[in-house]
CSV table of C-alpha atoms in Angstrom, one decimal:
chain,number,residue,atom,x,y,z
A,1,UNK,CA,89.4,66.9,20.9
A,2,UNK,CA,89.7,63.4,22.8
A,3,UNK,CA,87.0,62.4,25.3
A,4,UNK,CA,87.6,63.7,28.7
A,5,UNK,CA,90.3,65.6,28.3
A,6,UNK,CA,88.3,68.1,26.0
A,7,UNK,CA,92.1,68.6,24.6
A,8,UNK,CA,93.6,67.1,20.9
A,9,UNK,CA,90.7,68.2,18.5
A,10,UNK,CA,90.5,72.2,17.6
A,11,UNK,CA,87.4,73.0,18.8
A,12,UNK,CA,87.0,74.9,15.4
A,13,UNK,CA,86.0,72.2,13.6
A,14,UNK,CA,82.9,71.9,15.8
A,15,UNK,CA,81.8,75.4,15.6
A,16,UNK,CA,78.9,75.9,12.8
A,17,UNK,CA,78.2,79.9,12.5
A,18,UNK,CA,77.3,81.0,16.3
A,19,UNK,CA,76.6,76.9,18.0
A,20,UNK,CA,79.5,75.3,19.4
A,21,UNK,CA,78.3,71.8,19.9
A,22,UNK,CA,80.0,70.1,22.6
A,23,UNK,CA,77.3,67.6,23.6
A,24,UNK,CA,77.9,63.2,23.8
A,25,UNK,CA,81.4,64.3,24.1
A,26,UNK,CA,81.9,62.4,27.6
A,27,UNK,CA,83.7,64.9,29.4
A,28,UNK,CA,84.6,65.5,32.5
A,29,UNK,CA,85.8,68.9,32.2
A,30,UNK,CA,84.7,72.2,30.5
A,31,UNK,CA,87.6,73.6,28.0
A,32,UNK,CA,87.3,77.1,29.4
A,33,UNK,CA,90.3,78.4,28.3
A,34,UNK,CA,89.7,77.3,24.2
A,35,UNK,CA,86.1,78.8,25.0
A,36,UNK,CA,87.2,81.9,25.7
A,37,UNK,CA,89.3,81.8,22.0
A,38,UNK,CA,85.6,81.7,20.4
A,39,UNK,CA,83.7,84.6,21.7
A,40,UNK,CA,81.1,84.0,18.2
A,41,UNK,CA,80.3,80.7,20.1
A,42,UNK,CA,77.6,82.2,21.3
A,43,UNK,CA,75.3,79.1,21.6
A,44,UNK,CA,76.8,76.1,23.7
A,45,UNK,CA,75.5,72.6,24.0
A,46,UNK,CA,77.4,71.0,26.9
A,47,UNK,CA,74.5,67.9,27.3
A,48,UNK,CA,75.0,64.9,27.7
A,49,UNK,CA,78.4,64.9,29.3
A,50,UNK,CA,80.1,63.4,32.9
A,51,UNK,CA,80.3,67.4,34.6
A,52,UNK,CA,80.6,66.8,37.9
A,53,UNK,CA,80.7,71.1,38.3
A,54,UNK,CA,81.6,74.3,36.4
A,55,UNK,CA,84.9,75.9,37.2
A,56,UNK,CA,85.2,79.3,38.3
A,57,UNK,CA,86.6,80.6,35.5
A,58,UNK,CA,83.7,79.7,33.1
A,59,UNK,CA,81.6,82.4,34.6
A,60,UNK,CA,83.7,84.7,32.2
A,61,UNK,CA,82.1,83.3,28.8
A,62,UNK,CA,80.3,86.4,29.3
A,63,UNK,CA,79.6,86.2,25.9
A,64,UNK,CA,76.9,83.1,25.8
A,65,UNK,CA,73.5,84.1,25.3
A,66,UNK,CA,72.4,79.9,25.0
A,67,UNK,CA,73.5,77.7,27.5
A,68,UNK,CA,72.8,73.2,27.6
A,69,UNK,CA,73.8,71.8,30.1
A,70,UNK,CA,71.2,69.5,30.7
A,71,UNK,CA,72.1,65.6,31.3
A,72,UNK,CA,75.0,65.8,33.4
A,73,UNK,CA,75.7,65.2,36.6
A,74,UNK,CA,76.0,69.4,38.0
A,75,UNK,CA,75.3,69.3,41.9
A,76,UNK,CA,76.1,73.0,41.9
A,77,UNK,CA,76.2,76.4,40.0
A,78,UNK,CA,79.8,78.6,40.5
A,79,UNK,CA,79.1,81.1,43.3
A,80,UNK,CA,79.2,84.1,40.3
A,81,UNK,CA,77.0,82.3,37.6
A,82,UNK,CA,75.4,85.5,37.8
A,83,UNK,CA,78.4,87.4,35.7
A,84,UNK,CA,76.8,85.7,32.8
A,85,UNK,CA,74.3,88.4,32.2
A,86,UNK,CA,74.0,88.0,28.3
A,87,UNK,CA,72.4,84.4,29.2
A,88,UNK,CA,69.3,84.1,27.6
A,89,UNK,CA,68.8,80.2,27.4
A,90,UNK,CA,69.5,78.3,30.2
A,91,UNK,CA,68.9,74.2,30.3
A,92,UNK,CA,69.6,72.6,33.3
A,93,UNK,CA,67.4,69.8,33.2
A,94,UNK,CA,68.0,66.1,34.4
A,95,UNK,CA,71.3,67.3,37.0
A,96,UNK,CA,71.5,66.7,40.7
A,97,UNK,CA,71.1,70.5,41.4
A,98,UNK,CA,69.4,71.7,44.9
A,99,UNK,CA,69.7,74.8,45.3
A,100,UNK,CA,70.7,77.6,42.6
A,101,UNK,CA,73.7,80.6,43.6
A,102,UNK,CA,72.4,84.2,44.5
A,103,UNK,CA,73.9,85.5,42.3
A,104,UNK,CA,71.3,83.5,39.7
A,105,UNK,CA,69.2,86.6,40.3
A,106,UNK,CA,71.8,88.6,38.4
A,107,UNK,CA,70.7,86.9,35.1
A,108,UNK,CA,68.1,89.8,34.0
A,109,UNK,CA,68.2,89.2,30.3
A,110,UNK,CA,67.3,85.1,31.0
A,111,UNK,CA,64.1,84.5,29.0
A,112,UNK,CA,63.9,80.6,29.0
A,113,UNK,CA,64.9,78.2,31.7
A,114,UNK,CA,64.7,74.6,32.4
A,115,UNK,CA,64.7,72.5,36.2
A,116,UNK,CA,63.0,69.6,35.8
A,117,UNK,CA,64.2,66.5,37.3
A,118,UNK,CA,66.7,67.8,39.7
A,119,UNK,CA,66.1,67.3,43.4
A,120,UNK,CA,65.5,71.1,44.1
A,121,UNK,CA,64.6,72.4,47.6
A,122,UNK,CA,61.1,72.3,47.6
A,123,UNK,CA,60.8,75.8,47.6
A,124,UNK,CA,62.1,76.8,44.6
A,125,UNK,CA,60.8,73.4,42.9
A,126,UNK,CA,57.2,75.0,44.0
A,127,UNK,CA,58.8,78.2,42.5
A,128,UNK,CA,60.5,76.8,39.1
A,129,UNK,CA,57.4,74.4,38.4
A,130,UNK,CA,56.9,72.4,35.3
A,131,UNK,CA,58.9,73.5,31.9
A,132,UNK,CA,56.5,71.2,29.5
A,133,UNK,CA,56.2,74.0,26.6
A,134,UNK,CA,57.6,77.4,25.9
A,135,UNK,CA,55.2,79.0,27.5
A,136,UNK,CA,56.2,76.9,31.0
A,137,UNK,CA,59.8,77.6,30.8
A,138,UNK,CA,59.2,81.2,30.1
A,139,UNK,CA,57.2,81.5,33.2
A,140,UNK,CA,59.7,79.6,35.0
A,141,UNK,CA,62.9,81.6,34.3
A,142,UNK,CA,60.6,85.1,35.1
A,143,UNK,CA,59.5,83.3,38.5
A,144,UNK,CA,62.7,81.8,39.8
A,145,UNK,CA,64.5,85.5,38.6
A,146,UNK,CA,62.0,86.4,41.4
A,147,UNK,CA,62.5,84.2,43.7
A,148,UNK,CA,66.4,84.7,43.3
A,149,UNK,CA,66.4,88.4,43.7
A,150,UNK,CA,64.1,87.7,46.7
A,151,UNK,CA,66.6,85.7,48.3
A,152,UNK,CA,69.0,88.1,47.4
A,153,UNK,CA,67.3,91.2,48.5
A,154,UNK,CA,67.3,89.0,52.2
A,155,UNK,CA,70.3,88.1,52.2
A,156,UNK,CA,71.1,91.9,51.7
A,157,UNK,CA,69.1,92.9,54.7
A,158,UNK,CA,70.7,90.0,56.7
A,159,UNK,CA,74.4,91.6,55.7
A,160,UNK,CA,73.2,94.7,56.4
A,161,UNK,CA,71.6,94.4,59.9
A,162,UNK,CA,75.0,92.2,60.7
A,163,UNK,CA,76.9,95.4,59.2
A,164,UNK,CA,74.8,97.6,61.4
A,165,UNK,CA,74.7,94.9,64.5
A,166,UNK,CA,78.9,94.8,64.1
A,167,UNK,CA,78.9,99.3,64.1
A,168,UNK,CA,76.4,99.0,67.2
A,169,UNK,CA,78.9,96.7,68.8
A,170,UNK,CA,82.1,98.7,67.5
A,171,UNK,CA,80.5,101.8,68.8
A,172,UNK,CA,80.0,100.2,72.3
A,173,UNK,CA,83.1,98.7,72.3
A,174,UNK,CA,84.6,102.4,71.5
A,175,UNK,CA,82.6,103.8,74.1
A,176,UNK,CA,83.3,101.2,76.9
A,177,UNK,CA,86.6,101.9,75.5
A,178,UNK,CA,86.7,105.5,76.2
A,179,UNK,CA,85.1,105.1,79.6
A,180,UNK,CA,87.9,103.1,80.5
A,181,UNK,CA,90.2,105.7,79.0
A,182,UNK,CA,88.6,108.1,81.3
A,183,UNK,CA,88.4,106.6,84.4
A,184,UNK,CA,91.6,105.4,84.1
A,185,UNK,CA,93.0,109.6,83.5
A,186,UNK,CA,90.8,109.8,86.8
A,187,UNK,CA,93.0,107.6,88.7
A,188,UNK,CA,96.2,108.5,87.2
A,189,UNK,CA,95.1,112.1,88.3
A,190,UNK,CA,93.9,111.5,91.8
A,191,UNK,CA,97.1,109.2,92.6
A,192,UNK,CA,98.9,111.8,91.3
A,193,UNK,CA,97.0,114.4,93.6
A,194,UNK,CA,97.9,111.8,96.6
A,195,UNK,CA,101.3,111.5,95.5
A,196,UNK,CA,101.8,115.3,95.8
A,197,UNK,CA,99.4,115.5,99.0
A,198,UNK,CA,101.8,112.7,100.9
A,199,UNK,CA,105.2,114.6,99.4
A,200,UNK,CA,103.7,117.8,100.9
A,201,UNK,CA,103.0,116.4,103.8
A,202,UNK,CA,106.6,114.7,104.0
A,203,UNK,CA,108.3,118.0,103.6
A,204,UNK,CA,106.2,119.9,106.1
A,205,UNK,CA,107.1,117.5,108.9
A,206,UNK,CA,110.4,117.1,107.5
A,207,UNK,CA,110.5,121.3,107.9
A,208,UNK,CA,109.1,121.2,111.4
A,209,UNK,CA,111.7,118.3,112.7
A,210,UNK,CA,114.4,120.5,111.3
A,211,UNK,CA,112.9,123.9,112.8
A,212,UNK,CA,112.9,121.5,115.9
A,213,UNK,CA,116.5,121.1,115.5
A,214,UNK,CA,117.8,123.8,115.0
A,215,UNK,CA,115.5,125.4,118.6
A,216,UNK,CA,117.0,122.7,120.5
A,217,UNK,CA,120.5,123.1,119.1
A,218,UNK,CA,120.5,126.9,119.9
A,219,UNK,CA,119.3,125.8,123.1
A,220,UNK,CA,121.6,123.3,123.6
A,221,UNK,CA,124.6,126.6,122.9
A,222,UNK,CA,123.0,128.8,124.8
A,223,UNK,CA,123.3,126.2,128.0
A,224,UNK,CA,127.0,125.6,127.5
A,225,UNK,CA,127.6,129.4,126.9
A,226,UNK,CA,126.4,130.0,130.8
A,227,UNK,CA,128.3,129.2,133.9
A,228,UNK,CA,128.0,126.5,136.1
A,229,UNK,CA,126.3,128.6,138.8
A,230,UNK,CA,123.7,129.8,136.4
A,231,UNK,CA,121.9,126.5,136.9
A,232,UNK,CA,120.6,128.4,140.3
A,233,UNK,CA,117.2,129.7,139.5
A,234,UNK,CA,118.1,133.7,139.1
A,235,UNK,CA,117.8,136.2,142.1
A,236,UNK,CA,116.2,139.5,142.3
A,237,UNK,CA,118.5,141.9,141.8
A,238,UNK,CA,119.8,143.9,145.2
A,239,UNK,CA,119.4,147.5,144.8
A,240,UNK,CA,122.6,149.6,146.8
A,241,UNK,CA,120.5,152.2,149.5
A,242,UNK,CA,120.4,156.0,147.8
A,243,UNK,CA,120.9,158.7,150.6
A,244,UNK,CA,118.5,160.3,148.5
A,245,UNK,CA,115.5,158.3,148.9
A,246,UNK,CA,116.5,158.4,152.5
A,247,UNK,CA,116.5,162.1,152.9
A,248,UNK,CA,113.6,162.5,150.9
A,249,UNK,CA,111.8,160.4,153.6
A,250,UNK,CA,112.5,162.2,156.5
A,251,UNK,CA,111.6,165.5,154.4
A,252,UNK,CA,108.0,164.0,153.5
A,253,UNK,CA,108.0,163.2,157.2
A,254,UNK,CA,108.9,166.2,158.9
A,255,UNK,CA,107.0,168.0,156.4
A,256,UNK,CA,104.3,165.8,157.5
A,257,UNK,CA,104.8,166.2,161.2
A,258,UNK,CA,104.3,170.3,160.7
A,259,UNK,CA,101.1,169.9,158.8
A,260,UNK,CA,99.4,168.0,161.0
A,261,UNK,CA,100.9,170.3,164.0
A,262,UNK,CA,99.3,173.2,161.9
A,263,UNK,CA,96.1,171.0,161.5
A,264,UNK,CA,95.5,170.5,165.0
A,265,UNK,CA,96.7,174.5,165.9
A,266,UNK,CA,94.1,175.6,163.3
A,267,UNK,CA,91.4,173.1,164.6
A,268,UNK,CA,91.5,172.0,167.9
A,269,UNK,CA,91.1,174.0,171.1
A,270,UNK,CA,95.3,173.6,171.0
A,271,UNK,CA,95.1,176.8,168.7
A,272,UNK,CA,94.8,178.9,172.0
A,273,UNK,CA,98.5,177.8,173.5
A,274,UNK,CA,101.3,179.9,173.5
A,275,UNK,CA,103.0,176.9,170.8
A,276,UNK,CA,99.7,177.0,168.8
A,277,UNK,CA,99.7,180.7,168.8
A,278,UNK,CA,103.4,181.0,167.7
A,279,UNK,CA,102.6,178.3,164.9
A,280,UNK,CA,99.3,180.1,163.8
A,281,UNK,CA,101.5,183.6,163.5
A,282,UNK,CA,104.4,181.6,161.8
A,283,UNK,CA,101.8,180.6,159.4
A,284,UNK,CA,100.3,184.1,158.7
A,285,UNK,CA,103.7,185.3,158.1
A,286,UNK,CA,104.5,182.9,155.5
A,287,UNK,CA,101.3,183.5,153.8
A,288,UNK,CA,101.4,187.2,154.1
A,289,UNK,CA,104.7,186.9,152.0
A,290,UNK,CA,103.4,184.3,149.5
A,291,UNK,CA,100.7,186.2,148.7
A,292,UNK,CA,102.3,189.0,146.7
A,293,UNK,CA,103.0,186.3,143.9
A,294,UNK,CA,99.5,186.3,141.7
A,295,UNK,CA,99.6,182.5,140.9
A,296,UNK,CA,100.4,181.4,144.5
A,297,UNK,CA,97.8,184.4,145.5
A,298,UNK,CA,95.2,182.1,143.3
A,299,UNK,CA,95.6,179.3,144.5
A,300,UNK,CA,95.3,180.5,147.9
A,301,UNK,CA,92.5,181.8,146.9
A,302,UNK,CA,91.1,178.7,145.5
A,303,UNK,CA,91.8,177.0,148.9
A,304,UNK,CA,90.3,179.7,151.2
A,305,UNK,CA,87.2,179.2,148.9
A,306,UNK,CA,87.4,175.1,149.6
C-alpha cells in the first residue's frame, strides 16, 4: 500500500489476528472498500495519518469494535457514525473536532472514549472532560452517550412539534380550504338562483307583451271587420209602436174611469142621482151574478170584511 493513496500494498500483510494497523501511513484517504474485504479486522489504528474526514461509506465497517483515529486532522464525524454500533473503543484525541453527529448517541455498546485536545464546543468539552486514566475515559464515553442522546431526544421533540406545527397548519390550510370551497358552492348557487329569477322574470314579461299582442291584434280585426259608420257612438235601439200596448192603455184607463165613477157613486152624496143610482144597481147586478162562483164568493167576502 503506497502512502496516500492507501492503494499498491494488500492490506493483508498488515493484518496481525483481529488489529489492522494502518497508523504513520500518511494518508489522506481511508481504504474503505479493502476494509470492508477484512471483516476479522476488528481493531483499527488509523493515527497518525493526514484525514482531513471519513467518507460516508465507512460508517458500514459495522464490524469494528476498536477504533484510533487520534492524530489526524478530522473536523467532523459522517452524519451516521452512529451505524457503528459494535464500537467499543473510540480515540479521537488531538483532531480539530467541534461538535460530534447525533447520531453519536446511537453508539450504546461504546465503553472507552477519548476528546482531548480538540476545540470542542464548550458544552460538551464540560461534558467529555479529561481522559487522563481508564477510569476518565470510561466516564467520559458514559457522559457524552448522555449528552448525545440528550441532544437527540431534543432534536426529536423539535421534529416533532415542527411535524405537529406543519399538520396544525395543513389542517388550517384544509379548512380555509374548504370554507372557500363552500362559499364559493354558495355563490355558484345563489347566481344560479338569480340567473333563473331574471329568466323568469324575462319570460313572464315576454308572456305579457305577447298576450298584449295578440288583445291589440284582435282588436285591431275587429275594427276593420265594422263599417265605416260604426265609428258613430251606437244608438238606442227604436222600438216599432204595438197596437197592443196601445189598447191595453185605454182598457186600464177606461177601466179606471169606471172605478172611480163607482168610488164616488158609493161614497159621495153623488150616490143619490138617477146616474149614481143606475151605476150602484149595475153594480149589484154584477155582483149578484158573481157571487154564485165560491172562489169569487170569497174573495168578496174577504173584501166586504176589509
Amino acid at each position: 500500500m503506497s502512502r496516500g493513496s492507501g492503494k499498491g500494498l494488500s492490506l493483508k500483510d498488515k493484518l496481525d489476528g483481529n488489529e489492522l494497523d494502518l497508523s504513520l501511513c500518511d494518508l489522506n484517504e481511508v481504504p474503505v472498500r479493502e476494509l470492508a474485504a477484512l471483516p476479522k479486522a476488528t481493531v483499527l489504528d488509523l493515527s497518525c495519518n493526514n484525514l482531513i474526514s471519513l467518507p460516508s461509506d465507512f460508517c458500514s465497517l459495522m464490524h469494528l469494535v476498536k477504533l484510533d483515529l487520534s492524530k489526524n486532522r478530522l473536523q467532523q464525524l459522517p452524519l451516521d457514525f452512529g451505524r457503528l454500533v459494535n464500537l467499543q473503543h473510540l480515540d479521537l484525541l488531538n483532531n480539530r473536532l467541534v461538535t460530534l453527529p447525533v447520531s453519536f448517541a446511537q453508539l450504546k455498546n461504546l465503553k472507552w472514549l477519548d476528546l482531548k485536545d480538540n476545540p470542542l464546543d464548550p458544552v460538551l468539552a464540560k461534558v467529555a472532560g479529561d481522559c487522563l486514566d481508564e477510569n476518565q475515559c470510561k466516564q467520559a464515553a458514559v457522559k457524552v452517550l448522555q449528552h448525545m442522546k440528550a441532544i437527540q431526544s431534543e432534536q426529536d421533540r423539535q421534529r416533532q412539534r415542527k411535524l405537529q406545527a406543519e399538520r396544525e397548519m395543513e389542517k388550517r390550510r384544509e379548512a380555509e380550504q374548504r370554507a372557500k370551497e363552500a362559499q364559493e358552492r354558495e355563490l355558484r348557487k345563489r347566481e344560479k338562483a338569480e340567473e333563473k329569477e331574471r329568466r323568469r322574470r324575462e319570460y313572464d314579461a315576454q308572456k305579457a307583451a305577447k298576450q298584449e299582442m295578440e288583445k291589440k291584434t284582435k282588436k285591431e280585426t275587429v275594427h276593420t271587420r265594422k263599417p265605416a259608420s260604426s265609428s258613430r257612438p251606437p244608438q238606442p235601439p227604436r222600438h216599432k209602436p204595438s197596437w197592443s200596448r196601445s189598447v191595453l192603455r185605454v182598457l186600464l184607463l177606461v177601466l179606471f174611469c169606471i172605478l172611480c165613477a163607482l168610488a164616488a157613486c158609493k161614497l159621495t152624496e153623488l150616490q143619490h142621482q138617477p146616474l149614481c143610482i143606475s151605476v150602484n144597481t149595475l153594480y149589484g147586478d154584477v155582483v149578484a151574478a158573481l157571487q154564485n162562483h165560491k172562489t169569487l164568493q170569497n174573495m168578496l167576502q174577504h173584501n166586504s170584511q176589509q
